[in-house]
Amino acid sequence: MKKINGIRIFFVLTVLFLIGCYQIINLGYTEEEPEMMATEQAAVEEIESETTEYEAVPVSQTIDYKFIIVEESDYLTVYFADRVTVYEYTDIRYSDLPDALRQKIRKGYSVKDEATLFGFLENYSS
């Protein structure tokens, strides 16, 4: 009887060990990983870029950006952070913007929320 209980305990411990290993291996791989990489990259770009009327970001802080502004056919297009889903097409011409801002948009200008996005669009729309 002791041998059967020992085998049962060994089996249960082995299953728990395998489940733990599976959790540890898959801990770093989530579906949100590409979006998080974009968020971290955008935070680094924002820190390195010149400070404008928008607030500067400390090195230790990351911001979850919701929108990315890019240039397409000489007009600005606003995408969600996934860079696939279009949020809004604008009538703002890329060629009419200042050089410093065009450099940021060429890389993909990140915006953290709708209020900041609408402020940006109001400033540069005709």
mmCIF file of C-alpha atoms in Angstrom, residues 4-109:
data_model
loop_
_atom_site.group_PDB
_atom_site.id
_atom_site.type_symbol
_atom_site.label_atom_id
_atom_site.label_comp_id
_atom_site.label_asym_id
_atom_site.label_seq_id
_atom_site.Cartn_x
_atom_site.Cartn_y
_atom_site.Cartn_z
ATOM 1 C CA ILE A 4 1.112 2.687 -4.407
ATOM 2 C CA ASN A 5 0.801 5.891 -2.353
ATOM 3 C CA GLY A 6 4.431 6.727 -3.162
ATOM 4 C CA ILE A 7 3.767 6.269 -6.874
ATOM 5 C CA ARG A 8 0.653 8.494 -6.641
ATOM 6 C CA ILE A 9 2.577 11.226 -4.827
ATOM 7 C CA PHE A 10 5.404 11.007 -7.376
ATOM 8 C CA PHE A 11 2.906 11.279 -10.254
ATOM 9 C CA VAL A 12 1.134 14.304 -8.725
ATOM 10 C CA LEU A 13 4.439 16.065 -8.035
ATOM 11 C CA THR A 14 5.641 15.367 -11.589
ATOM 12 C CA VAL A 15 2.449 16.826 -13.081
ATOM 13 C CA LEU A 16 2.726 19.928 -10.880
ATOM 14 C CA PHE A 17 6.375 20.336 -11.861
ATOM 15 C CA LEU A 18 5.531 20.134 -15.570
ATOM 16 C CA ILE A 19 2.718 22.671 -15.191
ATOM 17 C CA GLY A 20 5.107 25.029 -13.394
ATOM 18 C CA CYS A 21 7.722 24.671 -16.143
ATOM 19 C CA TYR A 22 5.079 25.365 -18.787
ATOM 20 C CA GLN A 23 4.008 28.549 -16.977
ATOM 21 C CA ILE A 24 7.596 29.782 -16.651
ATOM 22 C CA ILE A 25 8.389 29.145 -20.317
ATOM 23 C CA ASN A 26 5.232 30.840 -21.594
ATOM 24 C CA LEU A 27 5.400 33.739 -19.140
ATOM 25 C CA GLY A 28 7.328 35.950 -21.552
ATOM 26 C CA TYR A 29 5.290 35.086 -24.641
ATOM 27 C CA THR A 30 1.924 36.844 -24.743
ATOM 28 C CA GLU A 31 -0.237 38.156 -27.548
ATOM 29 C CA GLU A 32 0.406 41.725 -26.373
ATOM 30 C CA GLU A 33 4.174 41.465 -26.837
ATOM 31 C CA PRO A 34 4.384 43.304 -30.233
ATOM 32 C CA GLU A 35 2.240 46.132 -28.874
ATOM 33 C CA MET A 36 4.347 46.378 -25.724
ATOM 34 C CA MET A 37 7.520 46.501 -27.823
ATOM 35 C CA ALA A 38 6.006 49.383 -29.794
ATOM 36 C CA THR A 39 5.099 51.091 -26.531
ATOM 37 C CA GLU A 40 8.618 50.770 -25.131
ATOM 38 C CA GLN A 41 10.215 51.854 -28.414
ATOM 39 C CA ALA A 42 7.925 54.861 -28.629
ATOM 40 C CA ALA A 43 8.798 55.820 -25.042
ATOM 41 C CA VAL A 44 12.504 55.732 -25.862
ATOM 42 C CA GLU A 45 11.963 57.795 -29.031
ATOM 43 C CA GLU A 46 9.930 60.347 -27.084
ATOM 44 C CA ILE A 47 12.680 60.696 -24.497
ATOM 45 C CA GLU A 48 15.389 61.127 -27.112
ATOM 46 C CA SER A 49 13.429 63.642 -29.185
ATOM 47 C CA GLU A 50 13.296 67.344 -28.522
ATOM 48 C CA THR A 51 10.917 68.549 -25.835
ATOM 49 C CA THR A 52 7.957 70.392 -27.342
ATOM 50 C CA GLU A 53 4.801 71.735 -25.743
ATOM 51 C CA TYR A 54 4.043 68.178 -24.634
ATOM 52 C CA GLU A 55 5.419 66.802 -21.383
ATOM 53 C CA ALA A 56 8.762 64.997 -21.224
ATOM 54 C CA VAL A 57 8.893 61.372 -20.082
ATOM 55 C CA PRO A 58 11.400 60.249 -17.426
ATOM 56 C CA VAL A 59 13.676 57.370 -18.428
ATOM 57 C CA SER A 60 12.214 54.985 -15.838
ATOM 58 C CA GLN A 61 8.609 55.588 -16.924
ATOM 59 C CA THR A 62 6.885 54.022 -19.929
ATOM 60 C CA ILE A 63 3.636 55.256 -21.402
ATOM 61 C CA ASP A 64 1.016 53.126 -23.083
ATOM 62 C CA TYR A 65 0.523 54.888 -26.388
ATOM 63 C CA LYS A 66 -2.858 54.443 -28.033
ATOM 64 C CA PHE A 67 -2.203 56.116 -31.385
ATOM 65 C CA ILE A 68 0.578 56.380 -33.970
ATOM 66 C CA ILE A 69 0.619 59.188 -36.558
ATOM 67 C CA VAL A 70 2.311 58.366 -39.872
ATOM 68 C CA GLU A 71 2.600 59.902 -43.335
ATOM 69 C CA GLU A 72 0.861 58.263 -46.283
ATOM 70 C CA SER A 73 0.713 59.915 -49.714
ATOM 71 C CA ASP A 74 1.687 63.321 -48.235
ATOM 72 C CA TYR A 75 -1.183 63.224 -45.707
ATOM 73 C CA LEU A 76 -1.192 62.237 -42.047
ATOM 74 C CA THR A 77 -2.958 59.038 -41.020
ATOM 75 C CA VAL A 78 -3.705 58.067 -37.426
ATOM 76 C CA TYR A 79 -3.425 54.384 -36.521
ATOM 77 C CA PHE A 80 -4.106 52.586 -33.282
ATOM 78 C CA ALA A 81 -0.946 51.448 -31.460
ATOM 79 C CA ASP A 82 -1.018 48.131 -33.321
ATOM 80 C CA ARG A 83 -0.038 50.050 -36.508
ATOM 81 C CA VAL A 84 -2.600 48.030 -38.485
ATOM 82 C CA THR A 85 -6.025 49.468 -37.642
ATOM 83 C CA VAL A 86 -6.698 52.953 -39.027
ATOM 84 C CA TYR A 87 -8.244 55.333 -36.499
ATOM 85 C CA GLU A 88 -8.597 58.377 -38.744
ATOM 86 C CA TYR A 89 -7.493 59.755 -42.102
ATOM 87 C CA THR A 90 -6.680 63.473 -41.920
ATOM 88 C CA ASP A 91 -6.487 66.367 -44.385
ATOM 89 C CA ILE A 92 -3.209 67.565 -42.873
ATOM 90 C CA ARG A 93 -0.451 67.642 -45.487
ATOM 91 C CA TYR A 94 2.870 66.171 -44.412
ATOM 92 C CA SER A 95 4.800 68.643 -46.576
ATOM 93 C CA ASP A 96 3.225 71.627 -44.745
ATOM 94 C CA LEU A 97 4.632 70.590 -41.346
ATOM 95 C CA PRO A 98 7.854 71.889 -39.746
ATOM 96 C CA ASP A 99 10.996 69.824 -40.384
ATOM 97 C CA ALA A 100 11.385 68.694 -36.744
ATOM 98 C CA LEU A 101 7.831 67.365 -36.686
ATOM 99 C CA ARG A 102 8.254 65.635 -40.065
ATOM 100 C CA GLN A 103 11.262 63.752 -38.670
ATOM 101 C CA LYS A 104 9.149 62.488 -35.745
ATOM 102 C CA ILE A 105 6.258 61.492 -37.991
ATOM 103 C CA ARG A 106 8.591 59.684 -40.386
ATOM 104 C CA LYS A 107 9.532 57.380 -37.482
ATOM 105 C CA GLY A 108 5.918 57.130 -36.318
ATOM 106 C CA TYR A 109 4.767 59.845 -33.910
#
